[in-house]
């Protein structure tokens, strides 16, 4: 099955989609450092990207969509999140970086069988509620085009009338969205992201988001009821942290029930990086790509780092540089240090042979903007399964 990736960044979502079995016709990204990351990995022979075409370093608005053959299965991408990010300027539709109009244009022209777009949790905040409805309806009816000089709110009103009438255009999508926590799908990071998925209505598909594969309750059970987590990591009873007081009630209920879980435990920072050598003191750290110690980490209000035995806090790209608190490891002794680029890549589920181009700040910005590979793979696999089942039904009908 074929895919096109918009706003590719360093390739996290594209890699997940590839792992799910899609082949990319094109990858488009304007940022030079992110493009250089993909180029360097192709030159180095990284297995994950060798099947990819050369990344096109350009603005999506300049990409000639006519070069993509008809019959595209999946259009995907993460439009720049800064207009809606909790850490950004909150300009939303007034931010020139809002690329959702371009995402809609690409849906309209490429007519993919399905699309998947990712963005930050802030997109669902109350102050953006009306604009999110606008995005949703444009993706549902991409051929109801905004007229020249028409205000977006007037276009929204026209889309709403179109929707109420129940008119079926030649190109209409069944669109669903959900706020997902990447930790619920095996990513060692508490990263909440809005995922928007649409299937072309003529395919008559019924699709829902895949069920979580991991849970916080299972982690608490593993740590504080059975103790298997500590045994697995060979952490002696003396070296274990104290049971979190804030979670005492939940842990007591788990002890009372003592029931096995159908899903796996959330993965923690320790799960992700425990086999990496200490970048500050171990000479073997140089054997791992991008695993270099960076000094200067400090605690300040609201930025205390990620505990070792929980999923990491959300890695952030930052509007002006990298926020320190979200990209630090917090030791039980109250000390902190910055995650290395390799550790951050582990937290985003990139493979160890994937090199990030640029300085620590630039590499961390690429990682902060990335979609976790594993999360992208889980959703893309579910989409592919539905598309494949539709093909089987069509073949059966043809016979």
PDB file of N, CA, C and O in Angstrom, residues 313-388:
ATOM      1  N   UNK A 313       8.063  12.500  31.078  1.00  0.00           N
ATOM      2  CA  UNK A 313       7.174  13.602  30.727  1.00  0.00           C
ATOM      3  C   UNK A 313       7.307  13.864  29.226  1.00  0.00           C
ATOM      4  O   UNK A 313       8.261  13.422  28.589  1.00  0.00           O
ATOM      5  N   UNK A 314       6.358  14.578  28.680  1.00  0.00           N
ATOM      6  CA  UNK A 314       6.373  14.866  27.251  1.00  0.00           C
ATOM      7  C   UNK A 314       7.636  15.614  26.845  1.00  0.00           C
ATOM      8  O   UNK A 314       7.933  16.684  27.396  1.00  0.00           O
ATOM      9  N   UNK A 315       8.380  15.061  25.906  1.00  0.00           N
ATOM     10  CA  UNK A 315       9.528  15.782  25.358  1.00  0.00           C
ATOM     11  C   UNK A 315       9.012  16.957  24.544  1.00  0.00           C
ATOM     12  O   UNK A 315       8.095  16.808  23.740  1.00  0.00           O
ATOM     13  N   UNK A 316       9.606  18.116  24.726  1.00  0.00           N
ATOM     14  CA  UNK A 316       9.149  19.330  24.053  1.00  0.00           C
ATOM     15  C   UNK A 316      10.208  19.844  23.099  1.00  0.00           C
ATOM     16  O   UNK A 316      11.406  19.715  23.330  1.00  0.00           O
ATOM     17  N   UNK A 317       9.733  20.457  22.026  1.00  0.00           N
ATOM     18  CA  UNK A 317      10.652  21.077  21.068  1.00  0.00           C
ATOM     19  C   UNK A 317      11.010  22.484  21.495  1.00  0.00           C
ATOM     20  O   UNK A 317      12.133  22.935  21.320  1.00  0.00           O
ATOM     21  N   UNK A 318      10.039  23.209  22.039  1.00  0.00           N
ATOM     22  CA  UNK A 318      10.277  24.583  22.459  1.00  0.00           C
ATOM     23  C   UNK A 318      10.124  25.559  21.323  1.00  0.00           C
ATOM     24  O   UNK A 318      10.451  25.268  20.180  1.00  0.00           O
ATOM     25  N   UNK A 319       9.622  26.735  21.644  1.00  0.00           N
ATOM     26  CA  UNK A 319       9.447  27.773  20.633  1.00  0.00           C
ATOM     27  C   UNK A 319      10.749  28.535  20.415  1.00  0.00           C
ATOM     28  O   UNK A 319      11.067  28.959  19.321  1.00  0.00           O
ATOM     29  N   UNK A 320      11.504  28.696  21.497  1.00  0.00           N
ATOM     30  CA  UNK A 320      12.812  29.376  21.414  1.00  0.00           C
ATOM     31  C   UNK A 320      13.815  28.533  22.199  1.00  0.00           C
ATOM     32  O   UNK A 320      14.046  28.742  23.379  1.00  0.00           O
ATOM     33  N   UNK A 321      14.368  27.519  21.544  1.00  0.00           N
ATOM     34  CA  UNK A 321      15.278  26.637  22.238  1.00  0.00           C
ATOM     35  C   UNK A 321      14.528  25.488  22.873  1.00  0.00           C
ATOM     36  O   UNK A 321      13.362  25.258  22.635  1.00  0.00           O
ATOM     37  N   UNK A 322      15.201  24.755  23.736  1.00  0.00           N
ATOM     38  CA  UNK A 322      14.642  23.545  24.336  1.00  0.00           C
ATOM     39  C   UNK A 322      14.310  23.775  25.794  1.00  0.00           C
ATOM     40  O   UNK A 322      15.158  24.187  26.567  1.00  0.00           O
ATOM     41  N   UNK A 323      13.065  23.528  26.220  1.00  0.00           N
ATOM     42  CA  UNK A 323      12.733  23.638  27.635  1.00  0.00           C
ATOM     43  C   UNK A 323      13.469  22.574  28.427  1.00  0.00           C
ATOM     44  O   UNK A 323      13.395  21.395  28.084  1.00  0.00           O
ATOM     45  N   UNK A 324      14.170  22.962  29.478  1.00  0.00           N
ATOM     46  CA  UNK A 324      15.004  22.013  30.204  1.00  0.00           C
ATOM     47  C   UNK A 324      14.246  20.978  30.990  1.00  0.00           C
ATOM     48  O   UNK A 324      14.621  19.815  31.031  1.00  0.00           O
ATOM     49  N   UNK A 325      13.156  21.371  31.660  1.00  0.00           N
ATOM     50  CA  UNK A 325      12.478  20.475  32.580  1.00  0.00           C
ATOM     51  C   UNK A 325      11.928  19.239  31.940  1.00  0.00           C
ATOM     52  O   UNK A 325      12.005  18.143  32.501  1.00  0.00           O
ATOM     53  N   UNK A 326      11.342  19.378  30.750  1.00  0.00           N
ATOM     54  CA  UNK A 326      10.739  18.235  30.078  1.00  0.00           C
ATOM     55  C   UNK A 326      11.783  17.286  29.506  1.00  0.00           C
ATOM     56  O   UNK A 326      11.476  16.147  29.204  1.00  0.00           O
ATOM     57  N   UNK A 327      12.999  17.737  29.354  1.00  0.00           N
ATOM     58  CA  UNK A 327      14.035  16.928  28.713  1.00  0.00           C
ATOM     59  C   UNK A 327      15.150  16.556  29.685  1.00  0.00           C
ATOM     60  O   UNK A 327      16.297  16.398  29.288  1.00  0.00           O
ATOM     61  N   UNK A 328      14.787  16.409  30.956  1.00  0.00           N
ATOM     62  CA  UNK A 328      15.762  16.043  31.981  1.00  0.00           C
ATOM     63  C   UNK A 328      15.372  14.735  32.654  1.00  0.00           C
ATOM     64  O   UNK A 328      14.193  14.435  32.816  1.00  0.00           O
ATOM     65  N   UNK A 329      16.374  14.009  33.092  1.00  0.00           N
ATOM     66  CA  UNK A 329      16.188  12.837  33.930  1.00  0.00           C
ATOM     67  C   UNK A 329      16.330  13.275  35.380  1.00  0.00           C
ATOM     68  O   UNK A 329      17.308  13.940  35.743  1.00  0.00           O
ATOM     69  N   UNK A 330      15.350  12.931  36.212  1.00  0.00           N
ATOM     70  CA  UNK A 330      15.380  13.284  37.633  1.00  0.00           C
ATOM     71  C   UNK A 330      15.785  12.066  38.453  1.00  0.00           C
ATOM     72  O   UNK A 330      15.113  11.029  38.415  1.00  0.00           O
ATOM     73  N   UNK A 331      16.875  12.185  39.177  1.00  0.00           N
ATOM     74  CA  UNK A 331      17.328  11.100  40.038  1.00  0.00           C
ATOM     75  C   UNK A 331      16.582  11.129  41.373  1.00  0.00           C
ATOM     76  O   UNK A 331      16.077  12.177  41.798  1.00  0.00           O
ATOM     77  N   UNK A 332      16.533   9.995  42.057  1.00  0.00           N
ATOM     78  CA  UNK A 332      15.879   9.920  43.367  1.00  0.00           C
ATOM     79  C   UNK A 332      16.559  10.826  44.377  1.00  0.00           C
ATOM     80  O   UNK A 332      15.934  11.289  45.337  1.00  0.00           O
ATOM     81  N   UNK A 333      17.830  11.120  44.156  1.00  0.00           N
ATOM     82  CA  UNK A 333      18.594  11.981  45.065  1.00  0.00           C
ATOM     83  C   UNK A 333      18.339  13.465  44.822  1.00  0.00           C
ATOM     84  O   UNK A 333      19.026  14.310  45.380  1.00  0.00           O
ATOM     85  N   UNK A 334      17.362  13.785  43.980  1.00  0.00           N
ATOM     86  CA  UNK A 334      17.005  15.168  43.622  1.00  0.00           C
ATOM     87  C   UNK A 334      17.934  15.792  42.596  1.00  0.00           C
ATOM     88  O   UNK A 334      17.748  16.946  42.219  1.00  0.00           O
ATOM     89  N   UNK A 335      18.943  15.071  42.142  1.00  0.00           N
ATOM     90  CA  UNK A 335      19.783  15.590  41.091  1.00  0.00           C
ATOM     91  C   UNK A 335      19.121  15.403  39.733  1.00  0.00           C
ATOM     92  O   UNK A 335      18.217  14.581  39.565  1.00  0.00           O
ATOM     93  N   UNK A 336      19.544  16.188  38.759  1.00  0.00           N
ATOM     94  CA  UNK A 336      19.001  16.080  37.407  1.00  0.00           C
ATOM     95  C   UNK A 336      20.142  16.172  36.385  1.00  0.00           C
ATOM     96  O   UNK A 336      21.205  16.715  36.686  1.00  0.00           O
ATOM     97  N   UNK A 337      19.884  15.639  35.217  1.00  0.00           N
ATOM     98  CA  UNK A 337      20.766  15.869  34.074  1.00  0.00           C
ATOM     99  C   UNK A 337      19.912  15.810  32.818  1.00  0.00           C
ATOM    100  O   UNK A 337      18.822  15.231  32.807  1.00  0.00           O
ATOM    101  N   UNK A 338      20.409  16.434  31.765  1.00  0.00           N
ATOM    102  CA  UNK A 338      19.685  16.382  30.501  1.00  0.00           C
ATOM    103  C   UNK A 338      19.726  14.967  29.927  1.00  0.00           C
ATOM    104  O   UNK A 338      20.735  14.264  30.056  1.00  0.00           O
ATOM    105  N   UNK A 339      18.629  14.569  29.292  1.00  0.00           N
ATOM    106  CA  UNK A 339      18.668  13.359  28.494  1.00  0.00           C
ATOM    107  C   UNK A 339      19.642  13.577  27.339  1.00  0.00           C
ATOM    108  O   UNK A 339      19.722  14.677  26.772  1.00  0.00           O
ATOM    109  N   UNK A 340      20.377  12.541  26.982  1.00  0.00           N
ATOM    110  CA  UNK A 340      21.145  12.618  25.749  1.00  0.00           C
ATOM    111  C   UNK A 340      20.168  12.491  24.580  1.00  0.00           C
ATOM    112  O   UNK A 340      19.016  12.074  24.745  1.00  0.00           O
ATOM    113  N   UNK A 341      20.637  12.829  23.403  1.00  0.00           N
ATOM    114  CA  UNK A 341      19.796  12.671  22.214  1.00  0.00           C
ATOM    115  C   UNK A 341      19.400  11.203  22.035  1.00  0.00           C
ATOM    116  O   UNK A 341      18.259  10.893  21.687  1.00  0.00           O
ATOM    117  N   UNK A 342      20.339  10.277  22.300  1.00  0.00           N
ATOM    118  CA  UNK A 342      20.008   8.858  22.148  1.00  0.00           C
ATOM    119  C   UNK A 342      18.938   8.430  23.140  1.00  0.00           C
ATOM    120  O   UNK A 342      18.031   7.667  22.798  1.00  0.00           O
ATOM    121  N   UNK A 343      19.026   8.907  24.370  1.00  0.00           N
ATOM    122  CA  UNK A 343      18.005   8.572  25.363  1.00  0.00           C
ATOM    123  C   UNK A 343      16.650   9.131  24.948  1.00  0.00           C
ATOM    124  O   UNK A 343      15.618   8.452  25.062  1.00  0.00           O
ATOM    125  N   UNK A 344      16.645  10.369  24.467  1.00  0.00           N
ATOM    126  CA  UNK A 344      15.385  10.958  23.997  1.00  0.00           C
ATOM    127  C   UNK A 344      14.837  10.187  22.804  1.00  0.00           C
ATOM    128  O   UNK A 344      13.619  10.001  22.674  1.00  0.00           O
ATOM    129  N   UNK A 345      15.719   9.705  21.943  1.00  0.00           N
ATOM    130  CA  UNK A 345      15.283   8.896  20.802  1.00  0.00           C
ATOM    131  C   UNK A 345      14.662   7.588  21.278  1.00  0.00           C
ATOM    132  O   UNK A 345      13.667   7.115  20.709  1.00  0.00           O
ATOM    133  N   UNK A 346      15.233   6.999  22.327  1.00  0.00           N
ATOM    134  CA  UNK A 346      14.635   5.794  22.913  1.00  0.00           C
ATOM    135  C   UNK A 346      13.227   6.112  23.438  1.00  0.00           C
ATOM    136  O   UNK A 346      12.301   5.309  23.286  1.00  0.00           O
ATOM    137  N   UNK A 347      13.072   7.261  24.071  1.00  0.00           N
ATOM    138  CA  UNK A 347      11.769   7.651  24.622  1.00  0.00           C
ATOM    139  C   UNK A 347      10.747   7.911  23.519  1.00  0.00           C
ATOM    140  O   UNK A 347       9.543   7.862  23.760  1.00  0.00           O
ATOM    141  N   UNK A 348      11.224   8.194  22.313  1.00  0.00           N
ATOM    142  CA  UNK A 348      10.353   8.368  21.156  1.00  0.00           C
ATOM    143  C   UNK A 348      10.302   7.109  20.286  1.00  0.00           C
ATOM    144  O   UNK A 348       9.715   7.134  19.202  1.00  0.00           O
ATOM    145  N   UNK A 349      10.934   6.039  20.765  1.00  0.00           N
ATOM    146  CA  UNK A 349      10.944   4.700  20.145  1.00  0.00           C
ATOM    147  C   UNK A 349      11.594   4.662  18.765  1.00  0.00           C
ATOM    148  O   UNK A 349      11.209   3.854  17.918  1.00  0.00           O
ATOM    149  N   UNK A 350      12.574   5.534  18.530  1.00  0.00           N
ATOM    150  CA  UNK A 350      13.410   5.427  17.329  1.00  0.00           C
ATOM    151  C   UNK A 350      14.442   4.313  17.537  1.00  0.00           C
ATOM    152  O   UNK A 350      14.893   4.072  18.661  1.00  0.00           O
ATOM    153  N   UNK A 351      14.864   3.646  16.463  1.00  0.00           N
ATOM    154  CA  UNK A 351      15.902   2.607  16.586  1.00  0.00           C
ATOM    155  C   UNK A 351      17.266   3.227  16.879  1.00  0.00           C
ATOM    156  O   UNK A 351      17.522   4.397  16.563  1.00  0.00           O
ATOM    157  N   UNK A 352      18.148   2.428  17.479  1.00  0.00           N
ATOM    158  CA  UNK A 352      19.453   2.933  17.900  1.00  0.00           C
ATOM    159  C   UNK A 352      20.379   3.288  16.744  1.00  0.00           C
ATOM    160  O   UNK A 352      21.352   4.016  16.925  1.00  0.00           O
ATOM    161  N   UNK A 353      20.103   2.761  15.546  1.00  0.00           N
ATOM    162  CA  UNK A 353      20.991   3.085  14.422  1.00  0.00           C
ATOM    163  C   UNK A 353      20.528   4.326  13.662  1.00  0.00           C
ATOM    164  O   UNK A 353      21.054   4.627  12.592  1.00  0.00           O
ATOM    165  N   UNK A 354      19.560   5.037  14.222  1.00  0.00           N
ATOM    166  CA  UNK A 354      19.039   6.243  13.559  1.00  0.00           C
ATOM    167  C   UNK A 354      19.751   7.465  14.127  1.00  0.00           C
ATOM    168  O   UNK A 354      19.617   7.805  15.308  1.00  0.00           O
ATOM    169  N   UNK A 355      20.528   8.126  13.296  1.00  0.00           N
ATOM    170  CA  UNK A 355      21.349   9.268  13.694  1.00  0.00           C
ATOM    171  C   UNK A 355      20.572  10.568  13.533  1.00  0.00           C
ATOM    172  O   UNK A 355      19.914  10.785  12.512  1.00  0.00           O
ATOM    173  N   UNK A 356      20.672  11.445  14.532  1.00  0.00           N
ATOM    174  CA  UNK A 356      20.026  12.761  14.437  1.00  0.00           C
ATOM    175  C   UNK A 356      21.063  13.820  14.114  1.00  0.00           C
ATOM    176  O   UNK A 356      22.080  13.955  14.793  1.00  0.00           O
ATOM    177  N   UNK A 357      20.771  14.572  13.069  1.00  0.00           N
ATOM    178  CA  UNK A 357      21.693  15.574  12.547  1.00  0.00           C
ATOM    179  C   UNK A 357      21.599  16.865  13.367  1.00  0.00           C
ATOM    180  O   UNK A 357      20.525  17.249  13.818  1.00  0.00           O
ATOM    181  N   UNK A 358      22.730  17.532  13.520  1.00  0.00           N
ATOM    182  CA  UNK A 358      22.742  18.855  14.131  1.00  0.00           C
ATOM    183  C   UNK A 358      23.200  18.845  15.578  1.00  0.00           C
ATOM    184  O   UNK A 358      23.552  17.816  16.149  1.00  0.00           O
ATOM    185  N   UNK A 359      23.184  20.031  16.192  1.00  0.00           N
ATOM    186  CA  UNK A 359      23.585  20.198  17.581  1.00  0.00           C
ATOM    187  C   UNK A 359      22.599  19.489  18.510  1.00  0.00           C
ATOM    188  O   UNK A 359      21.521  19.045  18.082  1.00  0.00           O
ATOM    189  N   UNK A 360      22.961  19.402  19.795  1.00  0.00           N
ATOM    190  CA  UNK A 360      22.050  18.795  20.773  1.00  0.00           C
ATOM    191  C   UNK A 360      20.710  19.515  20.771  1.00  0.00           C
ATOM    192  O   UNK A 360      19.656  18.886  20.755  1.00  0.00           O
ATOM    193  N   UNK A 361      20.739  20.848  20.760  1.00  0.00           N
ATOM    194  CA  UNK A 361      19.497  21.620  20.777  1.00  0.00           C
ATOM    195  C   UNK A 361      18.645  21.324  19.552  1.00  0.00           C
ATOM    196  O   UNK A 361      17.431  21.110  19.649  1.00  0.00           O
ATOM    197  N   UNK A 362      19.264  21.277  18.389  1.00  0.00           N
ATOM    198  CA  UNK A 362      18.514  21.039  17.163  1.00  0.00           C
ATOM    199  C   UNK A 362      17.996  19.603  17.103  1.00  0.00           C
ATOM    200  O   UNK A 362      16.863  19.350  16.691  1.00  0.00           O
ATOM    201  N   UNK A 363      18.835  18.657  17.513  1.00  0.00           N
ATOM    202  CA  UNK A 363      18.393  17.256  17.519  1.00  0.00           C
ATOM    203  C   UNK A 363      17.230  17.056  18.486  1.00  0.00           C
ATOM    204  O   UNK A 363      16.259  16.354  18.180  1.00  0.00           O
ATOM    205  N   UNK A 364      17.307  17.697  19.658  1.00  0.00           N
ATOM    206  CA  UNK A 364      16.223  17.580  20.629  1.00  0.00           C
ATOM    207  C   UNK A 364      14.958  18.265  20.125  1.00  0.00           C
ATOM    208  O   UNK A 364      13.838  17.830  20.423  1.00  0.00           O
ATOM    209  N   UNK A 365      15.123  19.318  19.347  1.00  0.00           N
ATOM    210  CA  UNK A 365      13.946  19.970  18.757  1.00  0.00           C
ATOM    211  C   UNK A 365      13.261  19.014  17.765  1.00  0.00           C
ATOM    212  O   UNK A 365      12.033  18.918  17.730  1.00  0.00           O
ATOM    213  N   UNK A 366      14.067  18.329  16.974  1.00  0.00           N
ATOM    214  CA  UNK A 366      13.491  17.349  16.043  1.00  0.00           C
ATOM    215  C   UNK A 366      12.743  16.253  16.797  1.00  0.00           C
ATOM    216  O   UNK A 366      11.640  15.842  16.405  1.00  0.00           O
ATOM    217  N   UNK A 367      13.323  15.789  17.893  1.00  0.00           N
ATOM    218  CA  UNK A 367      12.688  14.739  18.681  1.00  0.00           C
ATOM    219  C   UNK A 367      11.431  15.248  19.375  1.00  0.00           C
ATOM    220  O   UNK A 367      10.427  14.537  19.477  1.00  0.00           O
ATOM    221  N   UNK A 368      11.481  16.494  19.853  1.00  0.00           N
ATOM    222  CA  UNK A 368      10.312  17.068  20.507  1.00  0.00           C
ATOM    223  C   UNK A 368       9.140  17.257  19.565  1.00  0.00           C
ATOM    224  O   UNK A 368       7.976  17.236  19.983  1.00  0.00           O
ATOM    225  N   UNK A 369       9.429  17.425  18.284  1.00  0.00           N
ATOM    226  CA  UNK A 369       8.378  17.587  17.271  1.00  0.00           C
ATOM    227  C   UNK A 369       7.888  16.255  16.702  1.00  0.00           C
ATOM    228  O   UNK A 369       6.889  16.227  15.983  1.00  0.00           O
ATOM    229  N   UNK A 370       8.607  15.175  16.995  1.00  0.00           N
ATOM    230  CA  UNK A 370       8.336  13.899  16.337  1.00  0.00           C
ATOM    231  C   UNK A 370       7.118  13.179  16.915  1.00  0.00           C
ATOM    232  O   UNK A 370       6.751  13.358  18.081  1.00  0.00           O
ATOM    233  N   UNK A 371       6.511  12.356  16.089  1.00  0.00           N
ATOM    234  CA  UNK A 371       5.504  11.388  16.534  1.00  0.00           C
ATOM    235  C   UNK A 371       6.246  10.135  16.968  1.00  0.00           C
ATOM    236  O   UNK A 371       7.127   9.661  16.241  1.00  0.00           O
ATOM    237  N   UNK A 372       5.962   9.568  18.148  1.00  0.00           N
ATOM    238  CA  UNK A 372       6.630   8.319  18.529  1.00  0.00           C
ATOM    239  C   UNK A 372       6.423   7.241  17.471  1.00  0.00           C
ATOM    240  O   UNK A 372       5.297   7.022  17.005  1.00  0.00           O
ATOM    241  N   UNK A 373       7.490   6.598  17.088  1.00  0.00           N
ATOM    242  CA  UNK A 373       7.435   5.598  16.013  1.00  0.00           C
ATOM    243  C   UNK A 373       6.394   4.525  16.327  1.00  0.00           C
ATOM    244  O   UNK A 373       5.570   4.162  15.477  1.00  0.00           O
ATOM    245  N   UNK A 374       6.422   4.033  17.564  1.00  0.00           N
ATOM    246  CA  UNK A 374       5.520   2.933  17.930  1.00  0.00           C
ATOM    247  C   UNK A 374       4.063   3.355  17.866  1.00  0.00           C
ATOM    248  O   UNK A 374       3.200   2.583  17.423  1.00  0.00           O
ATOM    249  N   UNK A 375       3.743   4.585  18.278  1.00  0.00           N
ATOM    250  CA  UNK A 375       2.359   5.055  18.214  1.00  0.00           C
ATOM    251  C   UNK A 375       1.901   5.148  16.763  1.00  0.00           C
ATOM    252  O   UNK A 375       0.792   4.726  16.411  1.00  0.00           O
ATOM    253  N   UNK A 376       2.749   5.690  15.900  1.00  0.00           N
ATOM    254  CA  UNK A 376       2.410   5.770  14.484  1.00  0.00           C
ATOM    255  C   UNK A 376       2.183   4.397  13.880  1.00  0.00           C
ATOM    256  O   UNK A 376       1.259   4.195  13.081  1.00  0.00           O
ATOM    257  N   UNK A 377       3.005   3.431  14.287  1.00  0.00           N
ATOM    258  CA  UNK A 377       2.877   2.080  13.746  1.00  0.00           C
ATOM    259  C   UNK A 377       1.557   1.438  14.158  1.00  0.00           C
ATOM    260  O   UNK A 377       0.860   0.826  13.336  1.00  0.00           O
ATOM    261  N   UNK A 378       1.186   1.581  15.429  1.00  0.00           N
ATOM    262  CA  UNK A 378      -0.044   0.954  15.926  1.00  0.00           C
ATOM    263  C   UNK A 378      -1.264   1.455  15.158  1.00  0.00           C
ATOM    264  O   UNK A 378      -2.120   0.675  14.728  1.00  0.00           O
ATOM    265  N   UNK A 379      -1.337   2.772  14.963  1.00  0.00           N
ATOM    266  CA  UNK A 379      -2.502   3.337  14.277  1.00  0.00           C
ATOM    267  C   UNK A 379      -2.470   2.983  12.797  1.00  0.00           C
ATOM    268  O   UNK A 379      -3.494   2.612  12.204  1.00  0.00           O
ATOM    269  N   UNK A 380      -1.287   3.073  12.174  1.00  0.00           N
ATOM    270  CA  UNK A 380      -1.175   2.757  10.749  1.00  0.00           C
ATOM    271  C   UNK A 380      -1.502   1.287  10.480  1.00  0.00           C
ATOM    272  O   UNK A 380      -2.115   0.965   9.461  1.00  0.00           O
ATOM    273  N   UNK A 381      -1.103   0.392  11.372  1.00  0.00           N
ATOM    274  CA  UNK A 381      -1.435  -1.025  11.202  1.00  0.00           C
ATOM    275  C   UNK A 381      -2.945  -1.236  11.218  1.00  0.00           C
ATOM    276  O   UNK A 381      -3.481  -2.024  10.432  1.00  0.00           O
ATOM    277  N   UNK A 382      -3.632  -0.516  12.113  1.00  0.00           N
ATOM    278  CA  UNK A 382      -5.084  -0.646  12.193  1.00  0.00           C
ATOM    279  C   UNK A 382      -5.748  -0.115  10.923  1.00  0.00           C
ATOM    280  O   UNK A 382      -6.687  -0.724  10.393  1.00  0.00           O
ATOM    281  N   UNK A 383      -5.247   1.009  10.416  1.00  0.00           N
ATOM    282  CA  UNK A 383      -5.778   1.571   9.168  1.00  0.00           C
ATOM    283  C   UNK A 383      -5.533   0.606   8.009  1.00  0.00           C
ATOM    284  O   UNK A 383      -6.424   0.341   7.202  1.00  0.00           O
ATOM    285  N   UNK A 384      -4.324   0.077   7.937  1.00  0.00           N
ATOM    286  CA  UNK A 384      -3.972  -0.845   6.850  1.00  0.00           C
ATOM    287  C   UNK A 384      -4.850  -2.095   6.889  1.00  0.00           C
ATOM    288  O   UNK A 384      -5.293  -2.597   5.844  1.00  0.00           O
ATOM    289  N   UNK A 385      -5.101  -2.595   8.081  1.00  0.00           N
ATOM    290  CA  UNK A 385      -5.944  -3.776   8.218  1.00  0.00           C
ATOM    291  C   UNK A 385      -7.341  -3.528   7.662  1.00  0.00           C
ATOM    292  O   UNK A 385      -7.903  -4.364   6.956  1.00  0.00           O
ATOM    293  N   UNK A 386      -7.880  -2.351   7.950  1.00  0.00           N
ATOM    294  CA  UNK A 386      -9.206  -2.019   7.442  1.00  0.00           C
ATOM    295  C   UNK A 386      -9.198  -1.854   5.926  1.00  0.00           C
ATOM    296  O   UNK A 386     -10.107  -2.321   5.243  1.00  0.00           O
ATOM    297  N   UNK A 387      -8.184  -1.199   5.412  1.00  0.00           N
ATOM    298  CA  UNK A 387      -8.092  -1.025   3.965  1.00  0.00           C
ATOM    299  C   UNK A 387      -7.920  -2.371   3.262  1.00  0.00           C
ATOM    300  O   UNK A 387      -8.510  -2.613   2.212  1.00  0.00           O
ATOM    301  N   UNK A 388      -7.121  -3.253   3.842  1.00  0.00           N
ATOM    302  CA  UNK A 388      -6.902  -4.568   3.257  1.00  0.00           C
ATOM    303  C   UNK A 388      -8.175  -5.405   3.284  1.00  0.00           C
ATOM    304  O   UNK A 388      -8.479  -6.119   2.322  1.00  0.00           O
TER     305      UNK A 388
END
